Amino acid sequence: MEPALVIWARRGVLAMLGLGAVALLFFAAATVGQFPVSLSDVARILWEGLTGLPQDVSDRARAVVMDIRVPRLASALLVGLALSAAGATYQAVFRNPLVAPDILGVTSGAGLGAVLAIFLSLPVAAIQGMAFVFGLGAVTLVYAVSRAVKGAHDPILVLVLAGVVIGAVMGAGIAVLTYLADPYDQLPAITFWLMGSLAGVTFSDLGNAWPAVALGLGPLLFLRWRVNLMSLGDDEARALGVDTERLRLILVVCATLATSSVVAIAGTIGWVGLIIPHMARFVVGPEFSRLLPATILMGSVYLLGVDTIARAATTVEIPLGVLNAFVGAPLFLWVLARARLSWR
């Protein structure tokens, strides 16, 4: 058996390599777009932003990088890590490899809140706030319904089915509002939001979202060792001293908080929470204390790459949710073909 120091040193090296890859991809993505900016100019602009020391770059390049690309790239990292971490947590908690943040109605609930705000012509801050509140409200309703009807049924199965039902109701509400929306004003905005995009994200949006994401991910990282015990089943976990019901509630609430926070600024973006945890298992295995950091890292890189393609592949930006579906569907089929070799 290898000494613990060697194991931790290897993990540290891998973590540094991963963070270095994210930084390089971030710099490369900042140069790409309808207005190309050289890598050296990007470095000077970022250095100016960090230190306040003036650099010899054009105002146009500075505005493109600092006002448009940096907040967008940072939001891609934030959304990717939040959705992938939430997906890994749901799959571990429910011991189901097909579970994703959509399963508890979080995405549908947040979507209904945002669409309702657009339908009522509320300001942007209200759209984000209602998406967040409705997302949390949806998972609260799912949990309350599951508690009310669980009886002699498997509580995990009841919770998942309640999520499917509540998600369907929320989806019906979105359909009704879309049908009633003004086709010249509200309907384009609703459609654009439902397709998912990071084009309009600002530093202010990031400032509102990241504390909630950190509040959700912090307990997940702190409790990642206990999550492994959930994979043994409730009876075995209780025998080892774990309050499974309480731990499951904490994990679900934290994952939902992270999901709702990013859906509020980016719209509905699927597939990330479903496929990234599977891909991370191929690399580090199913042990959750290693899986969660790997999932966070890979989710950030994945969405950063897809968003860069969405805004730079053609002269007209491709909606992120649409491109993500085109990329995610074949990727999931590939993951599905190999899942039986990796999932336990």
mmCIF file of C-alpha atoms in Angstrom:
data_model
loop_
_atom_site.group_PDB
_atom_site.id
_atom_site.type_symbol
_atom_site.label_atom_id
_atom_site.label_comp_id
_atom_site.label_asym_id
_atom_site.label_seq_id
_atom_site.Cartn_x
_atom_site.Cartn_y
_atom_site.Cartn_z
ATOM 1 C CA MET A 1 0.000 0.000 0.000
ATOM 2 C CA GLU A 2 1.300 3.484 -0.890
ATOM 3 C CA PRO A 3 2.116 5.907 1.979
ATOM 4 C CA ALA A 4 -0.554 8.536 2.627
ATOM 5 C CA LEU A 5 1.941 11.316 1.914
ATOM 6 C CA VAL A 6 2.535 9.981 -1.598
ATOM 7 C CA ILE A 7 -1.193 9.738 -2.241
ATOM 8 C CA TRP A 8 -1.831 13.312 -1.072
ATOM 9 C CA ALA A 9 1.156 14.597 -3.071
ATOM 10 C CA ARG A 10 -0.183 12.944 -6.209
ATOM 11 C CA ARG A 11 -3.641 14.420 -5.631
ATOM 12 C CA GLY A 12 -2.084 17.827 -5.085
ATOM 13 C CA VAL A 13 -0.180 17.616 -8.348
ATOM 14 C CA LEU A 14 -3.309 16.517 -10.227
ATOM 15 C CA ALA A 15 -5.293 19.370 -8.675
ATOM 16 C CA MET A 16 -2.641 21.907 -9.687
ATOM 17 C CA LEU A 17 -2.553 20.521 -13.220
ATOM 18 C CA GLY A 18 -6.349 20.730 -13.409
ATOM 19 C CA LEU A 19 -6.450 24.324 -12.169
ATOM 20 C CA GLY A 20 -3.662 25.212 -14.581
ATOM 21 C CA ALA A 21 -5.672 23.728 -17.460
ATOM 22 C CA VAL A 22 -8.701 25.808 -16.406
ATOM 23 C CA ALA A 23 -6.586 28.989 -16.322
ATOM 24 C CA LEU A 24 -5.115 28.307 -19.761
ATOM 25 C CA LEU A 25 -8.547 27.594 -21.229
ATOM 26 C CA PHE A 26 -9.880 30.781 -19.633
ATOM 27 C CA PHE A 27 -7.125 32.884 -21.248
ATOM 28 C CA ALA A 28 -7.584 31.167 -24.617
ATOM 29 C CA ALA A 29 -11.376 31.639 -24.516
ATOM 30 C CA ALA A 30 -10.942 35.356 -23.727
ATOM 31 C CA THR A 31 -9.120 35.836 -27.051
ATOM 32 C CA VAL A 32 -11.877 34.211 -29.140
ATOM 33 C CA GLY A 33 -14.949 35.984 -30.476
ATOM 34 C CA GLN A 34 -16.281 38.301 -33.153
ATOM 35 C CA PHE A 35 -13.656 40.844 -32.023
ATOM 36 C CA PRO A 36 -10.368 38.897 -31.652
ATOM 37 C CA VAL A 37 -8.009 40.021 -28.899
ATOM 38 C CA SER A 38 -4.408 38.791 -28.707
ATOM 39 C CA LEU A 39 -3.296 36.683 -25.767
ATOM 40 C CA SER A 40 -0.767 39.320 -24.704
ATOM 41 C CA ASP A 41 -3.461 42.022 -24.688
ATOM 42 C CA VAL A 42 -5.726 39.786 -22.608
ATOM 43 C CA ALA A 43 -2.909 39.245 -20.110
ATOM 44 C CA ARG A 44 -2.216 43.009 -19.915
ATOM 45 C CA ILE A 45 -5.900 43.855 -19.476
ATOM 46 C CA LEU A 46 -6.321 41.299 -16.702
ATOM 47 C CA TRP A 47 -3.128 42.506 -15.011
ATOM 48 C CA GLU A 48 -4.455 46.067 -15.189
ATOM 49 C CA GLY A 49 -7.733 44.896 -13.672
ATOM 50 C CA LEU A 50 -5.957 43.120 -10.804
ATOM 51 C CA THR A 51 -3.325 45.745 -9.964
ATOM 52 C CA GLY A 52 -4.805 49.008 -11.232
ATOM 53 C CA LEU A 53 -1.578 49.729 -13.161
ATOM 54 C CA PRO A 54 -2.434 51.258 -16.604
ATOM 55 C CA GLN A 55 -1.452 49.131 -19.622
ATOM 56 C CA ASP A 56 -0.991 50.081 -23.288
ATOM 57 C CA VAL A 57 -4.115 48.501 -24.810
ATOM 58 C CA SER A 58 -7.007 49.945 -26.814
ATOM 59 C CA ASP A 59 -10.177 51.023 -25.043
ATOM 60 C CA ARG A 60 -12.196 48.801 -27.334
ATOM 61 C CA ALA A 61 -10.191 45.683 -26.430
ATOM 62 C CA ARG A 62 -10.397 46.613 -22.739
ATOM 63 C CA ALA A 63 -14.174 46.995 -22.946
ATOM 64 C CA VAL A 64 -14.630 43.718 -24.836
ATOM 65 C CA VAL A 65 -12.517 41.731 -22.373
ATOM 66 C CA MET A 66 -13.548 43.314 -19.061
ATOM 67 C CA ASP A 67 -17.200 44.187 -19.741
ATOM 68 C CA ILE A 68 -18.255 41.238 -21.895
ATOM 69 C CA ARG A 69 -15.925 38.244 -21.919
ATOM 70 C CA VAL A 70 -14.552 38.035 -18.389
ATOM 71 C CA PRO A 71 -17.982 38.055 -16.667
ATOM 72 C CA ARG A 72 -19.257 35.590 -19.254
ATOM 73 C CA LEU A 73 -16.332 33.187 -18.868
ATOM 74 C CA ALA A 74 -16.497 33.445 -15.082
ATOM 75 C CA SER A 75 -20.220 32.685 -15.198
ATOM 76 C CA ALA A 76 -19.550 29.625 -17.412
ATOM 77 C CA LEU A 77 -17.141 28.317 -14.766
ATOM 78 C CA LEU A 78 -19.624 29.024 -11.967
ATOM 79 C CA VAL A 79 -22.632 27.485 -13.735
ATOM 80 C CA GLY A 80 -20.663 24.430 -14.839
ATOM 81 C CA LEU A 81 -19.277 23.647 -11.398
ATOM 82 C CA ALA A 82 -22.614 24.229 -9.644
ATOM 83 C CA LEU A 83 -24.697 22.053 -11.979
ATOM 84 C CA SER A 84 -22.144 19.230 -12.120
ATOM 85 C CA ALA A 85 -21.653 19.188 -8.337
ATOM 86 C CA ALA A 86 -25.423 19.168 -7.801
ATOM 87 C CA GLY A 87 -25.797 16.286 -10.277
ATOM 88 C CA ALA A 88 -23.100 14.216 -8.549
ATOM 89 C CA THR A 89 -24.758 14.851 -5.189
ATOM 90 C CA TYR A 90 -28.249 13.877 -6.372
ATOM 91 C CA GLN A 91 -26.903 10.696 -7.989
ATOM 92 C CA ALA A 92 -25.097 9.715 -4.791
ATOM 93 C CA VAL A 93 -27.978 10.573 -2.468
ATOM 94 C CA PHE A 94 -30.619 8.744 -4.529
ATOM 95 C CA ARG A 95 -28.212 5.981 -5.643
ATOM 96 C CA ASN A 96 -29.492 6.475 -9.163
ATOM 97 C CA PRO A 97 -27.101 7.207 -12.072
ATOM 98 C CA LEU A 98 -29.866 8.880 -14.128
ATOM 99 C CA VAL A 99 -30.710 11.544 -11.545
ATOM 100 C CA ALA A 100 -29.915 15.170 -12.397
ATOM 101 C CA PRO A 101 -30.863 18.586 -10.966
ATOM 102 C CA ASP A 102 -34.070 18.394 -13.016
ATOM 103 C CA ILE A 103 -35.344 15.435 -11.024
ATOM 104 C CA LEU A 104 -36.628 17.433 -8.059
ATOM 105 C CA GLY A 105 -38.288 20.071 -10.229
ATOM 106 C CA VAL A 106 -35.575 22.639 -9.453
ATOM 107 C CA THR A 107 -34.944 23.650 -13.046
ATOM 108 C CA SER A 108 -38.640 23.680 -13.942
ATOM 109 C CA GLY A 109 -39.482 25.665 -10.804
ATOM 110 C CA ALA A 110 -36.786 28.244 -11.469
ATOM 111 C CA GLY A 111 -37.924 28.427 -15.094
ATOM 112 C CA LEU A 112 -41.526 29.063 -14.059
ATOM 113 C CA GLY A 113 -40.423 31.853 -11.729
ATOM 114 C CA ALA A 114 -38.375 33.552 -14.429
ATOM 115 C CA VAL A 115 -41.064 33.190 -17.085
ATOM 116 C CA LEU A 116 -43.694 34.609 -14.714
ATOM 117 C CA ALA A 117 -41.452 37.597 -13.998
ATOM 118 C CA ILE A 118 -40.932 38.212 -17.732
ATOM 119 C CA PHE A 119 -44.691 37.831 -18.316
ATOM 120 C CA LEU A 120 -45.331 40.500 -15.659
ATOM 121 C CA SER A 121 -42.658 42.749 -17.271
ATOM 122 C CA LEU A 122 -40.614 42.876 -14.052
ATOM 123 C CA PRO A 123 -36.982 44.094 -14.028
ATOM 124 C CA VAL A 124 -33.989 41.776 -14.431
ATOM 125 C CA ALA A 125 -33.271 41.583 -10.711
ATOM 126 C CA ALA A 126 -36.843 40.420 -10.094
ATOM 127 C CA ILE A 127 -36.493 37.753 -12.802
ATOM 128 C CA GLN A 128 -33.434 36.343 -11.070
ATOM 129 C CA GLY A 129 -35.036 36.594 -7.647
ATOM 130 C CA MET A 130 -38.229 34.823 -8.701
ATOM 131 C CA ALA A 131 -36.246 32.076 -10.447
ATOM 132 C CA PHE A 132 -34.337 31.474 -7.234
ATOM 133 C CA VAL A 133 -37.432 31.543 -5.003
ATOM 134 C CA PHE A 134 -39.496 29.272 -7.278
ATOM 135 C CA GLY A 135 -36.618 26.792 -7.570
ATOM 136 C CA LEU A 136 -36.345 26.493 -3.814
ATOM 137 C CA GLY A 137 -40.144 26.429 -3.538
ATOM 138 C CA ALA A 138 -40.346 23.529 -5.983
ATOM 139 C CA VAL A 139 -37.960 21.320 -4.032
ATOM 140 C CA THR A 140 -39.700 22.249 -0.770
ATOM 141 C CA LEU A 141 -43.026 21.216 -2.292
ATOM 142 C CA VAL A 142 -41.512 17.971 -3.573
ATOM 143 C CA TYR A 143 -40.147 17.132 -0.149
ATOM 144 C CA ALA A 144 -43.447 18.000 1.558
ATOM 145 C CA VAL A 145 -45.421 15.810 -0.859
ATOM 146 C CA SER A 146 -43.005 12.916 -0.408
ATOM 147 C CA ARG A 147 -43.281 13.186 3.365
ATOM 148 C CA ALA A 148 -47.086 13.232 3.172
ATOM 149 C CA VAL A 149 -47.531 10.153 0.968
ATOM 150 C CA LYS A 150 -44.474 7.966 1.651
ATOM 151 C CA GLY A 151 -46.367 5.459 3.898
ATOM 152 C CA ALA A 152 -45.116 1.937 3.227
ATOM 153 C CA HIS A 153 -43.403 2.889 -0.055
ATOM 154 C CA ASP A 154 -39.683 3.337 -0.583
ATOM 155 C CA PRO A 155 -39.048 6.967 0.526
ATOM 156 C CA ILE A 156 -36.388 7.527 -2.147
ATOM 157 C CA LEU A 157 -38.698 6.307 -4.898
ATOM 158 C CA VAL A 158 -41.536 8.508 -3.577
ATOM 159 C CA LEU A 159 -39.243 11.541 -3.494
ATOM 160 C CA VAL A 160 -38.087 10.998 -7.080
ATOM 161 C CA LEU A 161 -41.638 10.436 -8.354
ATOM 162 C CA ALA A 162 -42.851 13.539 -6.497
ATOM 163 C CA GLY A 163 -40.086 15.487 -8.232
ATOM 164 C CA VAL A 164 -41.189 14.228 -11.628
ATOM 165 C CA VAL A 165 -44.820 15.195 -10.927
ATOM 166 C CA ILE A 166 -44.013 18.662 -9.564
ATOM 167 C CA GLY A 167 -41.636 19.253 -12.480
ATOM 168 C CA ALA A 168 -44.423 18.365 -14.920
ATOM 169 C CA VAL A 169 -46.801 20.815 -13.219
ATOM 170 C CA MET A 170 -44.176 23.555 -13.365
ATOM 171 C CA GLY A 171 -43.597 22.781 -17.044
ATOM 172 C CA ALA A 172 -47.323 23.108 -17.699
ATOM 173 C CA GLY A 173 -47.300 26.510 -16.012
ATOM 174 C CA ILE A 174 -44.456 27.610 -18.307
ATOM 175 C CA ALA A 175 -46.425 26.408 -21.341
ATOM 176 C CA VAL A 176 -49.508 28.391 -20.286
ATOM 177 C CA LEU A 177 -47.532 31.609 -19.750
ATOM 178 C CA THR A 178 -45.729 31.113 -23.071
ATOM 179 C CA TYR A 179 -49.093 30.710 -24.825
ATOM 180 C CA LEU A 180 -50.493 33.873 -23.211
ATOM 181 C CA ALA A 181 -47.351 36.008 -23.686
ATOM 182 C CA ASP A 182 -47.220 38.994 -26.026
ATOM 183 C CA PRO A 183 -45.704 37.542 -29.256
ATOM 184 C CA TYR A 184 -43.857 40.785 -30.079
ATOM 185 C CA ASP A 185 -42.392 41.641 -26.662
ATOM 186 C CA GLN A 186 -42.575 38.953 -23.986
ATOM 187 C CA LEU A 187 -42.459 35.754 -26.067
ATOM 188 C CA PRO A 188 -38.961 36.356 -27.588
ATOM 189 C CA ALA A 189 -37.579 37.110 -24.107
ATOM 190 C CA ILE A 190 -39.178 33.987 -22.636
ATOM 191 C CA THR A 191 -37.909 31.797 -25.474
ATOM 192 C CA PHE A 192 -34.384 33.237 -25.203
ATOM 193 C CA TRP A 193 -34.283 32.606 -21.442
ATOM 194 C CA LEU A 194 -35.653 29.061 -21.733
ATOM 195 C CA MET A 195 -32.948 28.176 -24.285
ATOM 196 C CA GLY A 196 -30.248 29.176 -21.789
ATOM 197 C CA SER A 197 -27.552 31.789 -22.352
ATOM 198 C CA LEU A 198 -24.677 33.522 -20.602
ATOM 199 C CA ALA A 199 -24.642 36.498 -22.977
ATOM 200 C CA GLY A 200 -26.271 38.937 -20.571
ATOM 201 C CA VAL A 201 -24.459 37.976 -17.358
ATOM 202 C CA THR A 202 -22.707 40.887 -15.629
ATOM 203 C CA PHE A 203 -20.358 41.207 -12.664
ATOM 204 C CA SER A 204 -23.383 42.263 -10.633
ATOM 205 C CA ASP A 205 -25.160 39.002 -11.517
ATOM 206 C CA LEU A 206 -22.075 37.022 -10.521
ATOM 207 C CA GLY A 207 -21.867 38.951 -7.265
ATOM 208 C CA ASN A 208 -25.429 37.920 -6.476
ATOM 209 C CA ALA A 209 -24.999 34.273 -7.493
ATOM 210 C CA TRP A 210 -21.639 33.139 -6.151
ATOM 211 C CA PRO A 211 -22.384 33.540 -2.402
ATOM 212 C CA ALA A 212 -25.424 31.284 -2.763
ATOM 213 C CA VAL A 213 -23.394 28.774 -4.790
ATOM 214 C CA ALA A 214 -20.646 28.821 -2.157
ATOM 215 C CA LEU A 215 -23.251 28.397 0.580
ATOM 216 C CA GLY A 216 -24.578 25.326 -1.226
ATOM 217 C CA LEU A 217 -21.246 23.734 -2.154
ATOM 218 C CA GLY A 218 -19.510 24.316 1.175
ATOM 219 C CA PRO A 219 -21.512 21.702 3.117
ATOM 220 C CA LEU A 220 -21.248 19.282 0.188
ATOM 221 C CA LEU A 221 -17.456 19.462 0.342
ATOM 222 C CA PHE A 222 -17.465 19.246 4.137
ATOM 223 C CA LEU A 223 -19.791 16.203 4.176
ATOM 224 C CA ARG A 224 -18.315 14.397 1.144
ATOM 225 C CA TRP A 225 -16.831 11.641 3.329
ATOM 226 C CA ARG A 226 -20.238 10.810 4.819
ATOM 227 C CA VAL A 227 -21.883 10.678 1.381
ATOM 228 C CA ASN A 228 -19.951 7.476 0.673
ATOM 229 C CA LEU A 229 -21.870 5.793 3.484
ATOM 230 C CA MET A 230 -25.151 6.615 1.723
ATOM 231 C CA SER A 231 -24.128 4.272 -1.102
ATOM 232 C CA LEU A 232 -24.296 1.350 1.352
ATOM 233 C CA GLY A 233 -28.028 1.775 1.806
ATOM 234 C CA ASP A 234 -30.001 3.328 4.642
ATOM 235 C CA ASP A 235 -29.882 0.332 6.985
ATOM 236 C CA GLU A 236 -26.114 -0.100 6.739
ATOM 237 C CA ALA A 237 -25.515 3.646 7.011
ATOM 238 C CA ARG A 238 -27.698 3.882 10.143
ATOM 239 C CA ALA A 239 -25.784 0.952 11.642
ATOM 240 C CA LEU A 240 -22.614 3.046 11.214
ATOM 241 C CA GLY A 241 -24.193 5.970 13.079
ATOM 242 C CA VAL A 242 -25.375 8.126 10.175
ATOM 243 C CA ASP A 243 -28.743 9.896 10.419
ATOM 244 C CA THR A 244 -29.587 9.185 6.781
ATOM 245 C CA GLU A 245 -32.810 11.186 6.599
ATOM 246 C CA ARG A 246 -31.222 14.297 8.057
ATOM 247 C CA LEU A 247 -28.086 13.959 5.919
ATOM 248 C CA ARG A 248 -30.159 13.438 2.768
ATOM 249 C CA LEU A 249 -32.235 16.548 3.513
ATOM 250 C CA ILE A 250 -29.102 18.664 4.026
ATOM 251 C CA LEU A 251 -27.505 17.424 0.817
ATOM 252 C CA VAL A 252 -30.657 17.959 -1.266
ATOM 253 C CA VAL A 253 -31.192 21.495 0.058
ATOM 254 C CA CYS A 254 -27.549 22.439 -0.595
ATOM 255 C CA ALA A 255 -27.550 21.012 -4.123
ATOM 256 C CA THR A 256 -30.838 22.764 -4.855
ATOM 257 C CA LEU A 257 -29.530 26.083 -3.586
ATOM 258 C CA ALA A 258 -26.524 25.862 -5.914
ATOM 259 C CA THR A 259 -28.703 24.850 -8.874
ATOM 260 C CA SER A 260 -31.325 27.564 -8.373
ATOM 261 C CA SER A 261 -28.654 30.230 -8.014
ATOM 262 C CA VAL A 262 -27.098 29.549 -11.404
ATOM 263 C CA VAL A 263 -30.372 28.840 -13.225
ATOM 264 C CA ALA A 264 -31.469 32.301 -12.103
ATOM 265 C CA ILE A 265 -28.657 33.944 -14.113
ATOM 266 C CA ALA A 266 -28.189 31.489 -17.014
ATOM 267 C CA GLY A 267 -31.604 30.015 -17.785
ATOM 268 C CA THR A 268 -32.293 26.318 -18.257
ATOM 269 C CA ILE A 269 -29.103 24.449 -19.219
ATOM 270 C CA GLY A 270 -29.470 20.676 -19.174
ATOM 271 C CA TRP A 271 -27.153 17.677 -19.486
ATOM 272 C CA VAL A 272 -24.276 19.117 -17.409
ATOM 273 C CA GLY A 273 -25.474 17.634 -14.127
ATOM 274 C CA LEU A 274 -26.189 14.305 -15.810
ATOM 275 C CA ILE A 275 -23.096 13.525 -17.885
ATOM 276 C CA ILE A 276 -20.220 15.240 -16.055
ATOM 277 C CA PRO A 277 -20.437 13.063 -12.891
ATOM 278 C CA HIS A 278 -20.284 9.944 -15.092
ATOM 279 C CA MET A 279 -17.237 11.256 -16.945
ATOM 280 C CA ALA A 280 -15.561 12.084 -13.633
ATOM 281 C CA ARG A 281 -16.151 8.499 -12.445
ATOM 282 C CA PHE A 282 -14.194 7.268 -15.441
ATOM 283 C CA VAL A 283 -11.232 9.296 -14.175
ATOM 284 C CA VAL A 284 -11.307 9.033 -10.348
ATOM 285 C CA GLY A 285 -13.831 6.270 -9.621
ATOM 286 C CA PRO A 286 -17.060 6.400 -7.573
ATOM 287 C CA GLU A 287 -15.515 7.373 -4.200
ATOM 288 C CA PHE A 288 -17.339 10.662 -3.455
ATOM 289 C CA SER A 289 -14.520 12.505 -1.687
ATOM 290 C CA ARG A 290 -12.535 12.315 -4.946
ATOM 291 C CA LEU A 291 -15.539 12.397 -7.267
ATOM 292 C CA LEU A 292 -16.905 15.761 -6.092
ATOM 293 C CA PRO A 293 -13.732 17.842 -6.687
ATOM 294 C CA ALA A 294 -13.149 16.093 -10.022
ATOM 295 C CA THR A 295 -16.757 16.760 -11.044
ATOM 296 C CA ILE A 296 -16.469 20.434 -10.124
ATOM 297 C CA LEU A 297 -13.290 20.799 -12.179
ATOM 298 C CA MET A 298 -14.586 18.926 -15.219
ATOM 299 C CA GLY A 299 -17.969 20.684 -15.145
ATOM 300 C CA SER A 300 -16.264 24.079 -15.221
ATOM 301 C CA VAL A 301 -14.044 23.108 -18.157
ATOM 302 C CA TYR A 302 -16.921 21.498 -20.052
ATOM 303 C CA LEU A 303 -19.289 24.463 -19.906
ATOM 304 C CA LEU A 304 -16.490 26.952 -20.575
ATOM 305 C CA GLY A 305 -15.604 25.030 -23.732
ATOM 306 C CA VAL A 306 -19.190 24.653 -24.931
ATOM 307 C CA ASP A 307 -19.968 28.332 -24.317
ATOM 308 C CA THR A 308 -16.855 29.383 -26.236
ATOM 309 C CA ILE A 309 -17.989 27.298 -29.203
ATOM 310 C CA ALA A 310 -21.524 28.726 -28.909
ATOM 311 C CA ARG A 311 -20.355 32.344 -29.233
ATOM 312 C CA ALA A 312 -17.443 31.871 -31.659
ATOM 313 C CA ALA A 313 -18.367 29.032 -34.043
ATOM 314 C CA THR A 314 -20.619 31.163 -36.287
ATOM 315 C CA THR A 315 -21.342 34.836 -36.891
ATOM 316 C CA VAL A 316 -24.642 34.413 -35.009
ATOM 317 C CA GLU A 317 -24.443 33.095 -31.446
ATOM 318 C CA ILE A 318 -25.904 29.635 -30.918
ATOM 319 C CA PRO A 319 -28.154 29.381 -27.825
ATOM 320 C CA LEU A 320 -26.117 27.633 -25.134
ATOM 321 C CA GLY A 321 -28.899 25.273 -24.113
ATOM 322 C CA VAL A 322 -29.408 24.168 -27.734
ATOM 323 C CA LEU A 323 -25.709 23.566 -28.424
ATOM 324 C CA ASN A 324 -25.336 21.845 -25.075
ATOM 325 C CA ALA A 325 -28.099 19.414 -26.062
ATOM 326 C CA PHE A 326 -26.378 18.647 -29.382
ATOM 327 C CA VAL A 327 -23.102 18.019 -27.552
ATOM 328 C CA GLY A 328 -24.568 16.375 -24.475
ATOM 329 C CA ALA A 329 -26.871 13.821 -26.156
ATOM 330 C CA PRO A 330 -24.185 11.872 -28.087
ATOM 331 C CA LEU A 331 -21.818 12.282 -25.158
ATOM 332 C CA PHE A 332 -24.406 10.748 -22.834
ATOM 333 C CA LEU A 333 -24.926 7.816 -25.224
ATOM 334 C CA TRP A 334 -21.176 7.209 -25.129
ATOM 335 C CA VAL A 335 -21.211 7.454 -21.333
ATOM 336 C CA LEU A 336 -24.219 5.103 -21.198
ATOM 337 C CA ALA A 337 -22.362 2.520 -23.281
ATOM 338 C CA ARG A 338 -19.505 2.544 -20.770
ATOM 339 C CA ALA A 339 -21.482 3.204 -17.578
ATOM 340 C CA ARG A 340 -21.874 -0.461 -16.696
ATOM 341 C CA LEU A 341 -18.115 -0.657 -16.403
ATOM 342 C CA SER A 342 -17.810 2.257 -13.999
ATOM 343 C CA TRP A 343 -21.014 2.651 -11.987
ATOM 344 C CA ARG A 344 -21.480 0.555 -8.878
#
